[in-house]
C-alpha positions as YAML, in Angstrom:
chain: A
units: angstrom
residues:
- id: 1
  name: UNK
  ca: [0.00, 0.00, 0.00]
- id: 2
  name: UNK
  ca: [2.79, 2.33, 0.54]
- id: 3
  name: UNK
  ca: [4.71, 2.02, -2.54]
- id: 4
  name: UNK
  ca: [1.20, 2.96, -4.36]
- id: 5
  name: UNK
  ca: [0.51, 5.73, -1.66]
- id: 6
  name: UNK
  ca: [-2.72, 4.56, -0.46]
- id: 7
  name: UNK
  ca: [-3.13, 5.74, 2.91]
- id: 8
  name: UNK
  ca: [-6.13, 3.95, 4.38]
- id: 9
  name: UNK
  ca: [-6.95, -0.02, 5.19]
- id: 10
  name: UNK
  ca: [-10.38, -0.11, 5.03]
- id: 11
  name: UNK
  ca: [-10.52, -3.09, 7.27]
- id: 12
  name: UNK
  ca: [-13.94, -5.11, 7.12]
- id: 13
  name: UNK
  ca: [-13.06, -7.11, 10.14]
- id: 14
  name: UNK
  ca: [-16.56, -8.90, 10.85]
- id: 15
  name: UNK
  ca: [-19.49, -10.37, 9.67]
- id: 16
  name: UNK
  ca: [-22.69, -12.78, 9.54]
- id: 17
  name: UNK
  ca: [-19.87, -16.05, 8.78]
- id: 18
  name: UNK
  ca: [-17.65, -14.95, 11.52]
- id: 19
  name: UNK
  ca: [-16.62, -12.78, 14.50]
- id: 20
  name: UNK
  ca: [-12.76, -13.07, 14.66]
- id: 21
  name: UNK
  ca: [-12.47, -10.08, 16.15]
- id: 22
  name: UNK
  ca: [-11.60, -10.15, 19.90]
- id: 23
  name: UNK
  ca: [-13.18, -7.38, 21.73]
- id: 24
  name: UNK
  ca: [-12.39, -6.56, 25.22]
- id: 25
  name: UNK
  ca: [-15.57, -5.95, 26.27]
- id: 26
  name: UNK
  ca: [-17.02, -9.00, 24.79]
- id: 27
  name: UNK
  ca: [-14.45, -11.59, 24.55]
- id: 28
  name: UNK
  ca: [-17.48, -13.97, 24.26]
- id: 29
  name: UNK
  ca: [-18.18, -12.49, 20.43]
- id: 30
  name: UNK
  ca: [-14.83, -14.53, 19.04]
- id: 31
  name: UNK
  ca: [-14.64, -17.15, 21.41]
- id: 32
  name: UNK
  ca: [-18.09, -18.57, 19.97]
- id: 33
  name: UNK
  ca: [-18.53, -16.56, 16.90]
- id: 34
  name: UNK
  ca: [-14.87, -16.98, 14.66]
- id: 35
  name: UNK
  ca: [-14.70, -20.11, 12.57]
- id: 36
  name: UNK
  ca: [-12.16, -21.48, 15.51]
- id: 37
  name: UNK
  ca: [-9.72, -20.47, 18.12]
- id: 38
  name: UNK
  ca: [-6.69, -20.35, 15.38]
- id: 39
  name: UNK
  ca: [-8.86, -17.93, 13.22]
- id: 40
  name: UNK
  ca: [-8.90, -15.26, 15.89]
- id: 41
  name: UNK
  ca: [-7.52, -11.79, 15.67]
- id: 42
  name: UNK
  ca: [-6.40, -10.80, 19.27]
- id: 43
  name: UNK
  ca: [-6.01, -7.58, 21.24]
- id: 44
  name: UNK
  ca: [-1.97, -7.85, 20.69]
- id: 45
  name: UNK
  ca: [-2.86, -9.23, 17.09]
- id: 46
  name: UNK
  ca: [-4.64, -5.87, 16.08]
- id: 47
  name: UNK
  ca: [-2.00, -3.53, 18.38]
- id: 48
  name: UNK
  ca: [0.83, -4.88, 15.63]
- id: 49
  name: UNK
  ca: [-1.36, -4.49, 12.54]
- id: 50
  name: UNK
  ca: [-2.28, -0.93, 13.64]
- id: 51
  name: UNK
  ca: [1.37, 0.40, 14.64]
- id: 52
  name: UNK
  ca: [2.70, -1.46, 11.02]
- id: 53
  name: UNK
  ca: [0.67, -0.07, 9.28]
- id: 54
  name: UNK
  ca: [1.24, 3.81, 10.95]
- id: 55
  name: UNK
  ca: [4.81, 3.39, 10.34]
- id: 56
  name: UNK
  ca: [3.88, 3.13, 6.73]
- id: 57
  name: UNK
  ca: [1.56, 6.37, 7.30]
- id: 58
  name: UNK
  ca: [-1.53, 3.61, 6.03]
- id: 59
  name: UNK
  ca: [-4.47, 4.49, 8.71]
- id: 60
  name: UNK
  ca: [-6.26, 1.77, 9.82]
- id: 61
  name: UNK
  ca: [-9.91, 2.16, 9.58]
- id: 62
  name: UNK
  ca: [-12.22, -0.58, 11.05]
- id: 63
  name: UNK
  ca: [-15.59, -1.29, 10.66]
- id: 64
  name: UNK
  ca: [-18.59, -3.10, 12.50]
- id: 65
  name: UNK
  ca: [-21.69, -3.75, 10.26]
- id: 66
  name: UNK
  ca: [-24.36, -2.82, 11.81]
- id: 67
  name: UNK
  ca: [-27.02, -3.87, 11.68]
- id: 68
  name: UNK
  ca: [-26.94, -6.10, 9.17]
- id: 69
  name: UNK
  ca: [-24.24, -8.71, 8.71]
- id: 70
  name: UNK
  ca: [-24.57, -9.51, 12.07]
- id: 71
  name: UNK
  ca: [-25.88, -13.36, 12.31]
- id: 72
  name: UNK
  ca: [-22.27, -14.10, 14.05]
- id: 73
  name: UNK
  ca: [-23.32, -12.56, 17.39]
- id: 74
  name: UNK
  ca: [-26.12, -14.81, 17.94]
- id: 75
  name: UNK
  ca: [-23.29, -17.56, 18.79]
- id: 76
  name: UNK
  ca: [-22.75, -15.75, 22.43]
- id: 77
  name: UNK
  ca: [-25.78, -13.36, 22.21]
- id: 78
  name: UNK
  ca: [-28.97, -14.81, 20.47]
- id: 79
  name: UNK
  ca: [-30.91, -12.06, 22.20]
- id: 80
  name: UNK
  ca: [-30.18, -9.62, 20.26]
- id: 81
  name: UNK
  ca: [-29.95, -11.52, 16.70]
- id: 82
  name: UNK
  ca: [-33.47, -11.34, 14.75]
- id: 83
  name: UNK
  ca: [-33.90, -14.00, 12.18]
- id: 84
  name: UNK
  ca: [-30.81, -16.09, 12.77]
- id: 85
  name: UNK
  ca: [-30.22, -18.29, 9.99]
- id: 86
  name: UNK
  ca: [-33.63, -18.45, 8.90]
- id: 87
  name: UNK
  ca: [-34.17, -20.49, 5.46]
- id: 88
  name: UNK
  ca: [-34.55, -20.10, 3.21]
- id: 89
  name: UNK
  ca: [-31.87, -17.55, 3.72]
- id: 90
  name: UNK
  ca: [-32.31, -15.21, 0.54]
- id: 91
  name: UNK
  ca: [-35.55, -14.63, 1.83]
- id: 92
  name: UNK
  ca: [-34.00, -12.78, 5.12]
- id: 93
  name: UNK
  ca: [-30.51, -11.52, 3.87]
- id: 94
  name: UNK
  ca: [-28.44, -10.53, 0.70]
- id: 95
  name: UNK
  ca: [-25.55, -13.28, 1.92]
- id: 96
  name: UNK
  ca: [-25.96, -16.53, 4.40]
- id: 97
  name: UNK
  ca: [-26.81, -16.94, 7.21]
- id: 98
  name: UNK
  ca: [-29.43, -15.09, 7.40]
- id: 99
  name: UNK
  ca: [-29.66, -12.66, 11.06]
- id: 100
  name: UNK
  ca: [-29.55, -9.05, 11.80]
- id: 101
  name: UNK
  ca: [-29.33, -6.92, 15.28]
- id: 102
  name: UNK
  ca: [-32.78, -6.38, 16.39]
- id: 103
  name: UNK
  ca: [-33.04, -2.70, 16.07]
- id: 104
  name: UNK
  ca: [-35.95, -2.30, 18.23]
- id: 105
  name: UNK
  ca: [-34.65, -3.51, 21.46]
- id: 106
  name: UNK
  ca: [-32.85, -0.80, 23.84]
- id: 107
  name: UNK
  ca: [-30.62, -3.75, 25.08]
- id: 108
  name: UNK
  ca: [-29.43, -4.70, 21.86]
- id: 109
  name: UNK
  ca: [-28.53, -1.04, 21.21]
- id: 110
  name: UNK
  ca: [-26.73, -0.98, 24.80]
- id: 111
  name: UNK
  ca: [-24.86, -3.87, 23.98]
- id: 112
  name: UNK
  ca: [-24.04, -2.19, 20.46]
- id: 113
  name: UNK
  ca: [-23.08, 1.24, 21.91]
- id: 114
  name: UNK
  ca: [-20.94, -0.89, 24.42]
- id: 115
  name: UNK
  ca: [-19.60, -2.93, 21.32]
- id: 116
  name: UNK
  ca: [-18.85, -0.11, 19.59]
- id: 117
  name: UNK
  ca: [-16.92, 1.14, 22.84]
- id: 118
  name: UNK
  ca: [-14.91, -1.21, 23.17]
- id: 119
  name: UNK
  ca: [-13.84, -1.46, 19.36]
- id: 120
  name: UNK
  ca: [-13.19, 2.10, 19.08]
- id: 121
  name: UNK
  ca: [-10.64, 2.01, 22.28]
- id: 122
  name: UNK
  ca: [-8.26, -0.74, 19.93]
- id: 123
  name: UNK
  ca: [-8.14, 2.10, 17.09]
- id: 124
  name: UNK
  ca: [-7.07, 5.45, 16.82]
- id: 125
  name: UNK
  ca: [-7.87, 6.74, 13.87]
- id: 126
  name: UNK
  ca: [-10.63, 9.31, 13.83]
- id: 127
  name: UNK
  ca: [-13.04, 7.62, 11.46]
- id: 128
  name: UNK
  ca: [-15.25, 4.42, 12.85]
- id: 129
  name: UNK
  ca: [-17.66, 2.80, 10.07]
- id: 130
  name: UNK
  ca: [-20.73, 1.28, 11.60]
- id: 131
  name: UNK
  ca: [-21.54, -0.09, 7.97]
- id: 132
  name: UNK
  ca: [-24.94, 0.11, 7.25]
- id: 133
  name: UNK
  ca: [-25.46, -1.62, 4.14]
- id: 134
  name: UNK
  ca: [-27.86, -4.80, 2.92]
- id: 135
  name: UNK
  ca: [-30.69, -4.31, 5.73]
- id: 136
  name: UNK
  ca: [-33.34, -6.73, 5.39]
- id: 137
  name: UNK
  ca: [-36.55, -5.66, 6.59]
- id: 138
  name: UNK
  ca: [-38.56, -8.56, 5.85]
- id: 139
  name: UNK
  ca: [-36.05, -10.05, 8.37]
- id: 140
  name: UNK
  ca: [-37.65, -7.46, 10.78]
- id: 141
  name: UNK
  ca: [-41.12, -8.44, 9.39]
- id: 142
  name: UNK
  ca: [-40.74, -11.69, 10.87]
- id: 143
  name: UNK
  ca: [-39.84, -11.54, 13.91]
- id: 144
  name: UNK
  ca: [-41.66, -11.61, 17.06]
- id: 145
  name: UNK
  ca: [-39.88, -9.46, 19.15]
- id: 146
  name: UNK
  ca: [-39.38, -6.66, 16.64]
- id: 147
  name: UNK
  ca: [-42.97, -6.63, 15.69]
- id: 148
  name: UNK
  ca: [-43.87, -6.92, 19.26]
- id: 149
  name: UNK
  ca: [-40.90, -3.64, 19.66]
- id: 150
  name: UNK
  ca: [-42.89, -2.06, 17.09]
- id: 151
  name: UNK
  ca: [-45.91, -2.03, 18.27]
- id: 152
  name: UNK
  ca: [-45.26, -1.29, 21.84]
- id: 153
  name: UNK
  ca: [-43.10, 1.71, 20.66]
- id: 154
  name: UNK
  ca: [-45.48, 2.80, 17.96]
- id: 155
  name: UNK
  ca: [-43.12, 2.99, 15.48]
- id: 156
  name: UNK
  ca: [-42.24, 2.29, 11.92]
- id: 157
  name: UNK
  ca: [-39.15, -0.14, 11.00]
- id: 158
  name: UNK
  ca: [-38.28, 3.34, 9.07]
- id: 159
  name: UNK
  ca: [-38.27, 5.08, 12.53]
- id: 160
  name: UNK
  ca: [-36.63, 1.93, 14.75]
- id: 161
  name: UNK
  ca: [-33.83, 1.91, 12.29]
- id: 162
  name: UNK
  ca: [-33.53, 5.79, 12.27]
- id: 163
  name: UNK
  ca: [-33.57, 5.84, 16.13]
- id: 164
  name: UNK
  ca: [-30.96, 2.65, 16.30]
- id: 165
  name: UNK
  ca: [-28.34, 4.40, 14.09]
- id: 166
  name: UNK
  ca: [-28.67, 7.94, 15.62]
- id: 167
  name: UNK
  ca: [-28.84, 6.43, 19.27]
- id: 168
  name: UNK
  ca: [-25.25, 4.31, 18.34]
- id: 169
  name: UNK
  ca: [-23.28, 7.07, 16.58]
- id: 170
  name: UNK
  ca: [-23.55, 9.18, 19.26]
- id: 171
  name: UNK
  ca: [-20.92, 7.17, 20.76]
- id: 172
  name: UNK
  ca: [-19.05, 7.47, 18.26]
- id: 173
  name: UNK
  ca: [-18.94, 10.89, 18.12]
- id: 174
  name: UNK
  ca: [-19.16, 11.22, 21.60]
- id: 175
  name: UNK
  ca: [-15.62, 9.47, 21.02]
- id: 176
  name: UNK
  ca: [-14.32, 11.88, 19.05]
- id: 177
  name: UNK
  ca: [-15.05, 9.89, 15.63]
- id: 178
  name: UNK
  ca: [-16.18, 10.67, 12.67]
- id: 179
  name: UNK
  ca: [-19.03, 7.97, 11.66]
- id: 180
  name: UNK
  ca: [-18.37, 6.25, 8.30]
- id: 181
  name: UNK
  ca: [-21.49, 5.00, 6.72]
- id: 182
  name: UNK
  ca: [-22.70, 2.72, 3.31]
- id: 183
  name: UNK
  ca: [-24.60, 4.56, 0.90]
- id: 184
  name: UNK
  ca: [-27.94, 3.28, 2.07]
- id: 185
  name: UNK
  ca: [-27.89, 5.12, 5.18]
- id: 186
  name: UNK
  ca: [-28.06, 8.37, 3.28]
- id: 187
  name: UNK
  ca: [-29.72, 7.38, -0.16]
- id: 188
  name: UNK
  ca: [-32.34, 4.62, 1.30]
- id: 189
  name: UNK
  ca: [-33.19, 5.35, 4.52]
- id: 190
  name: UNK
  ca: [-34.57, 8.75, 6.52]
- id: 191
  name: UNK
  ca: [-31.75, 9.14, 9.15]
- id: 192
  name: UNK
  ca: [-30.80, 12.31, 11.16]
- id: 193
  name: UNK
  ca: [-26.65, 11.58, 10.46]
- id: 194
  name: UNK
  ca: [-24.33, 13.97, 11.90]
- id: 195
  name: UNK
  ca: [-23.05, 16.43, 9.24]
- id: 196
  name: UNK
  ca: [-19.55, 15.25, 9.39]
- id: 197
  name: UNK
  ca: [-20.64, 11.65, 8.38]
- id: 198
  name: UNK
  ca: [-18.53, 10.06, 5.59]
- id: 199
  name: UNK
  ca: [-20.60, 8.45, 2.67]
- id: 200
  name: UNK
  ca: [-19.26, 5.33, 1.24]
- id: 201
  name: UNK
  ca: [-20.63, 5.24, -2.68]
- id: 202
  name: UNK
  ca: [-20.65, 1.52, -3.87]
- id: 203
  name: UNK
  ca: [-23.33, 0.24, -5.76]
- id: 204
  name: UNK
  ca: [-23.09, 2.38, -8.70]
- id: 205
  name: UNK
  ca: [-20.53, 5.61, -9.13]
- id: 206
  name: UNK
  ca: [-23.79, 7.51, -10.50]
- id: 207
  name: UNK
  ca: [-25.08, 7.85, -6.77]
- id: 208
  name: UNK
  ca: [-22.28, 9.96, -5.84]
- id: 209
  name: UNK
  ca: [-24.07, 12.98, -7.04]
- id: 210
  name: UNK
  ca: [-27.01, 12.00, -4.63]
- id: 211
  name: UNK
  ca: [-25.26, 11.73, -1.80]
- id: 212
  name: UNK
  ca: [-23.53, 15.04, -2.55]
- id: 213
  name: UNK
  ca: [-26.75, 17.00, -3.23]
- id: 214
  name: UNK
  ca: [-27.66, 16.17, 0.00]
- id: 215
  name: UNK
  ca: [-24.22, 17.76, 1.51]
- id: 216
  name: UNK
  ca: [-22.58, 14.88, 2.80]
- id: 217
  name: UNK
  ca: [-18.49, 13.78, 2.18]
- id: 218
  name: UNK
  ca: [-18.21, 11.37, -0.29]
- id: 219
  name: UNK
  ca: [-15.87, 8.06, -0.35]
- id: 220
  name: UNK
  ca: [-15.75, 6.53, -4.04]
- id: 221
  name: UNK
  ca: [-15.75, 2.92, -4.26]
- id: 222
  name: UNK
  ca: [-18.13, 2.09, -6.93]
- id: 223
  name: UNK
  ca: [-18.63, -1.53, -8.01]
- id: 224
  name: UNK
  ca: [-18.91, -0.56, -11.50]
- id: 225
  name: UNK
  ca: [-15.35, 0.66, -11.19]
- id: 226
  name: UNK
  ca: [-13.89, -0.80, -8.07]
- id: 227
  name: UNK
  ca: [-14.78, -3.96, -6.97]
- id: 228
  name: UNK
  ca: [-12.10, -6.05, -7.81]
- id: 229
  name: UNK
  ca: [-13.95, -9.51, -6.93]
- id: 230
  name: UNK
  ca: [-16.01, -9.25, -9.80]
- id: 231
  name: UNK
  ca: [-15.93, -11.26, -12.93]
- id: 232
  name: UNK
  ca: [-14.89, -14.46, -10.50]
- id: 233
  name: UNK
  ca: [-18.36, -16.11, -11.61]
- id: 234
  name: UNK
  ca: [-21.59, -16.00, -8.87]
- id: 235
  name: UNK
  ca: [-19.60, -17.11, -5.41]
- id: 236
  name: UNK
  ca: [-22.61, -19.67, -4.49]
- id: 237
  name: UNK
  ca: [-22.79, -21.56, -7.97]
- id: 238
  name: UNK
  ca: [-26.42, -21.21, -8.44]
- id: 239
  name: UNK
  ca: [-26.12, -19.36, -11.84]
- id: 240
  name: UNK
  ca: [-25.11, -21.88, -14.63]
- id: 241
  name: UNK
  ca: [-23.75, -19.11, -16.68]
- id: 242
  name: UNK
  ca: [-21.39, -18.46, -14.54]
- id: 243
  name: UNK
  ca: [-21.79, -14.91, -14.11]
- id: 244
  name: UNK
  ca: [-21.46, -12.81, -10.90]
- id: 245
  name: UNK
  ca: [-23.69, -9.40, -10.05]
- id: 246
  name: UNK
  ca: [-21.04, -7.23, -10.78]
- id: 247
  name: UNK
  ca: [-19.99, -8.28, -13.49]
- id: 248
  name: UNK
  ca: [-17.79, -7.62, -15.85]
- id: 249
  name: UNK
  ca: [-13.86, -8.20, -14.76]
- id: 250
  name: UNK
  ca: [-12.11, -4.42, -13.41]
- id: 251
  name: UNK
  ca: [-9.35, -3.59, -15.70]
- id: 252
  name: UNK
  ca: [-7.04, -1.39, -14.42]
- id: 253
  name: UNK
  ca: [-7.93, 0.51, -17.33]
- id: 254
  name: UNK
  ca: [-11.49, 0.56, -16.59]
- id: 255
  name: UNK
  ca: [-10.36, 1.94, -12.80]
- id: 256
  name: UNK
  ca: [-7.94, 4.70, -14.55]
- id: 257
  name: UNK
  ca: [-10.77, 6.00, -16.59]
- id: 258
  name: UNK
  ca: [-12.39, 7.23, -13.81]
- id: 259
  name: UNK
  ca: [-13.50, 10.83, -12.59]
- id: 260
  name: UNK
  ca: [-13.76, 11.30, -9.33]
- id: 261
  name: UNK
  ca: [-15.99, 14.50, -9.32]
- id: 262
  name: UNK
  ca: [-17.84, 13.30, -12.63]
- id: 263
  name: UNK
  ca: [-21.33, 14.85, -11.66]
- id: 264
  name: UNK
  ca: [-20.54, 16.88, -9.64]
- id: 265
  name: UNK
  ca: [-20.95, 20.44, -9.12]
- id: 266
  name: UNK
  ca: [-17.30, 22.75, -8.59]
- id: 267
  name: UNK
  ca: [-18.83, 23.69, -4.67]
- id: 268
  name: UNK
  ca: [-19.25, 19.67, -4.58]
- id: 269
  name: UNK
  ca: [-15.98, 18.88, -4.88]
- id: 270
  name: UNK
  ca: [-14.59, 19.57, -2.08]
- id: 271
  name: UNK
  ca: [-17.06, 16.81, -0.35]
- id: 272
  name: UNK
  ca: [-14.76, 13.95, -2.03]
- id: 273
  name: UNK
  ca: [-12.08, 12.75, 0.46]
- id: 274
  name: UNK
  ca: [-11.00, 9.72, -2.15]
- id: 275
  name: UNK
  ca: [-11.62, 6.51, -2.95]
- id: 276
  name: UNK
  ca: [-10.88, 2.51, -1.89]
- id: 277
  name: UNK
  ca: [-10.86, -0.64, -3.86]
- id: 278
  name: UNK
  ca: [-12.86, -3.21, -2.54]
- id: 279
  name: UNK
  ca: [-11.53, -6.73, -2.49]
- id: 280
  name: UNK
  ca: [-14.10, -9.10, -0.98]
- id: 281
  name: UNK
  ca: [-13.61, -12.57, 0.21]
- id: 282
  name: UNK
  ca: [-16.30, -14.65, -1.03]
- id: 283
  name: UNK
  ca: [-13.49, -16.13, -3.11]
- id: 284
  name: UNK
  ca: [-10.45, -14.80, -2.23]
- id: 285
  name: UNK
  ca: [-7.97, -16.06, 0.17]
- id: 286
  name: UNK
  ca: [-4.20, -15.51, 1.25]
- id: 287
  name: UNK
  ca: [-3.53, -18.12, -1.96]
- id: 288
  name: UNK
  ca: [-5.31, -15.60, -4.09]
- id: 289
  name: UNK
  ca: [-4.91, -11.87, -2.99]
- id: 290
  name: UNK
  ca: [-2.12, -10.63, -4.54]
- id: 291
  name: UNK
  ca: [-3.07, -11.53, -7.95]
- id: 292
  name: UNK
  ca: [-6.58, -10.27, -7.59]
- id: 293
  name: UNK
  ca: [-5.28, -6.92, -5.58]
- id: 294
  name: UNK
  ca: [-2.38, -5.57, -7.39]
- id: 295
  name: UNK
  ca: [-1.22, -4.01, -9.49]
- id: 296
  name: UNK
  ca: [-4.78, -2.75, -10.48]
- id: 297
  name: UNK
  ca: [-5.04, -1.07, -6.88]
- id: 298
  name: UNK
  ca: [-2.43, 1.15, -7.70]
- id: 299
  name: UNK
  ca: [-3.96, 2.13, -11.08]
- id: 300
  name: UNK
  ca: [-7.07, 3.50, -8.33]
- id: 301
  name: UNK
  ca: [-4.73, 5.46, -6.27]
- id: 302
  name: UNK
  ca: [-3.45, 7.41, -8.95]
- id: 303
  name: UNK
  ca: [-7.08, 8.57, -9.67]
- id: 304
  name: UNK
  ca: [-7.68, 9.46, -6.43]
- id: 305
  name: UNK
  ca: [-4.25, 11.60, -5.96]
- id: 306
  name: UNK
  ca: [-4.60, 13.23, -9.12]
- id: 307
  name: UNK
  ca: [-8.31, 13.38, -10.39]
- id: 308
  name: UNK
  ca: [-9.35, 13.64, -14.02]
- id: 309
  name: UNK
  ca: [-6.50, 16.19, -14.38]
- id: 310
  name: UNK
  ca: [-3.29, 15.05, -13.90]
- id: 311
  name: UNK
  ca: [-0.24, 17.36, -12.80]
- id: 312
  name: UNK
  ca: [0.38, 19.01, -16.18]
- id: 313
  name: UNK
  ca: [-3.06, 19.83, -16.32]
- id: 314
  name: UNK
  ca: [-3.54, 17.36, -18.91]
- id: 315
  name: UNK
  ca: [-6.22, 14.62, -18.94]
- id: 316
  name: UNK
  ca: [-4.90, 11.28, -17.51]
- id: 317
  name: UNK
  ca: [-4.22, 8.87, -20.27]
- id: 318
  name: UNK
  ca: [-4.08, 5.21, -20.03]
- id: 319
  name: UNK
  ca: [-1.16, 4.64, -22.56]
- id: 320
  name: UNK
  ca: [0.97, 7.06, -20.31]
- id: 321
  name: UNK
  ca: [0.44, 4.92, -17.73]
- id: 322
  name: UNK
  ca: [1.15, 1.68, -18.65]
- id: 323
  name: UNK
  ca: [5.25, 1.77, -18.51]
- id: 324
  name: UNK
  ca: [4.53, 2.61, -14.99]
- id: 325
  name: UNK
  ca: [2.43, 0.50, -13.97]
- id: 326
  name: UNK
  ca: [4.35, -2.11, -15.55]
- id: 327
  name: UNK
  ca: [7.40, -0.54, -13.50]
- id: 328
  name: UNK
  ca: [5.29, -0.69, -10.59]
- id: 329
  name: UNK
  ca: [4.67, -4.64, -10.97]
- id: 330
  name: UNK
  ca: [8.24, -5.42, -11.56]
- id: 331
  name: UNK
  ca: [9.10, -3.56, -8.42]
- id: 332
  name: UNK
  ca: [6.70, -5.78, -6.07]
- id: 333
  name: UNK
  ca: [7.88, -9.00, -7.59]
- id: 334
  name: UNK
  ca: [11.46, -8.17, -7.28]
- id: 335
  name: UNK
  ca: [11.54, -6.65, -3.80]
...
């Protein structure tokens, strides 16, 4: 990451498979919820991933998706899991097993605020993401307790949702953090979001003008553009063409033709703070990465140092870049 001069792991450290992820406060969460004891990430584990990576200036950014992607908890804390691994899971989720924090329940949003906490404490860098993507409300619609919630409350899930994010990012910026959301938050659902609240754009680079227009900072990482995962085929098998939902392949020379402020208005673009690559590990391993990751990932930071312009105030052209990029590979496999 360094020799490309991105800055920032985005690190996705959770979710409904697994909870590898020892927290102080709830040492329970891994113990029960990671795949086993050797597939743990510990408190010293993430103390010399954090101080490697700042002595390569890379800022290590973690999130906890919330409240989706959350069927791991319900290992140590079923309480506060709606729908866990209900079948047939498409029916309940976007990815199995099916399960989601139950958003109506002021314990589950103690326990989350506590979570939250506690994960916070094990970073220092000023931005937290609480995620936010993929919420399934028929999951909601299902179960007893929320409906029960719901009714007792006399709310909407619309409202219960609304009131579970703003209720949890007040810790977070009661921390000192700046909350880093998934598009939905801001595009999908009615939420009262701080104003410093970082937007990440991902399921089409066209949204990024939405989520400007309504004033909030923008991180690019488009999976028309960026998700380097696609073009692997559909991870579960069930489509016999073999085709995946984000299809087709990234080139890196699809990634350099990219404009970051493309829609934007000149007062907008000063909301864009940059941009990620997203590697997902549906089917990716340690076997795999490095093929799938580089060197198209540096290919994206250029964009995002530069823009549409580079520094002779010329557009950015593919051909230029080539050599270097090919300079760029040669370096990594040599060193």
């Amino acid at each position: 990451m360094t020799w490309s001069k991105l800055n920032v792991l985005h690190w996705h450290v959770v979710d409904s498979q697994s909870f590898p992820l020892q927290v102080p406060a709830f040492p329970e969460l891994a113990e029960k919820g990671a795949y086993d004891s050797r597939s743990i990430y510990k408190a010293e584990d993430v103390k010399a991933i954090v101080e490697y990576a700042g002595s390569r200036g890379v800022d290590v950014m973690v999130e906890i998706d919330t409240p989706g992607h959350t069927t791991a908890i319900a290992e140590s804390h079923p309480e506060h899991i709606a729908c866990a691994n209900a079948v047939p899971w498409v029916k309940y989720a976007h990815e199995p097993p099916a399960g989601q924090l139950r958003i109506t329940s002021q314990e589950t949003i103690k326990f989350t605020t506590e979570l939250f906490s506690s994960v916070m404490g094990m970073f220092p860098s000023k931005y937290f993401s609480s995620g936010g993507d993929e919420v399934n409300f028929n999951c909601y619609a299902h179960d007893a307790q929320t409906q029960t919630e719901l009714k007792l409350s006399k709310k909407t899930l619309e409202k219960a949702l609304a009131s579970y994010v703003e209720q949890t990012h007040s810790v977070v910026t009661g921390a000192g953090k700046t909350p880093v959301v998934w598009e939905e938050m801001v595009l999908r659902h009615k939420i009262n979001l701080a104003n410093d609240t970082v937007t990440l754009v991902w399921k089409s680079s066209s949204h990024a003008a939405r989520v400007a227009k309504k004033g909030f900072r923008i991180i690019h990482v488009p999976s028309d553009y960026f998700y380097l995962d696609c073009g692997g085929g559909n991870w579960d098998g069930a489509d016999p063409k073999g085709t995946s939902w984000c299809d087709p392949y990234k080139t890196w020379h699809k990634m350099y033709s990219f404009d970051p402020y493309k829609g934007l208005k000149p007062h907008q673009k000063n909301l864009v703070l940059g941009g990620q690559v997203a590697l997902w590990t549906e089917q990716t391993d340690s076997n795999t990465l490095d093929s799938k990751l580089w060197p198209r990932a540096a290919a994206a930071a250029e964009v995002f140092w530069t823009g549409a312009i580079g520094p002779d105030d010329q557009p950015r052209l593919a051909g230029e870049a080539f050599p270097r990029l090919q300079d760029f590979r040669f370096d990594q496999v040599t060193r």
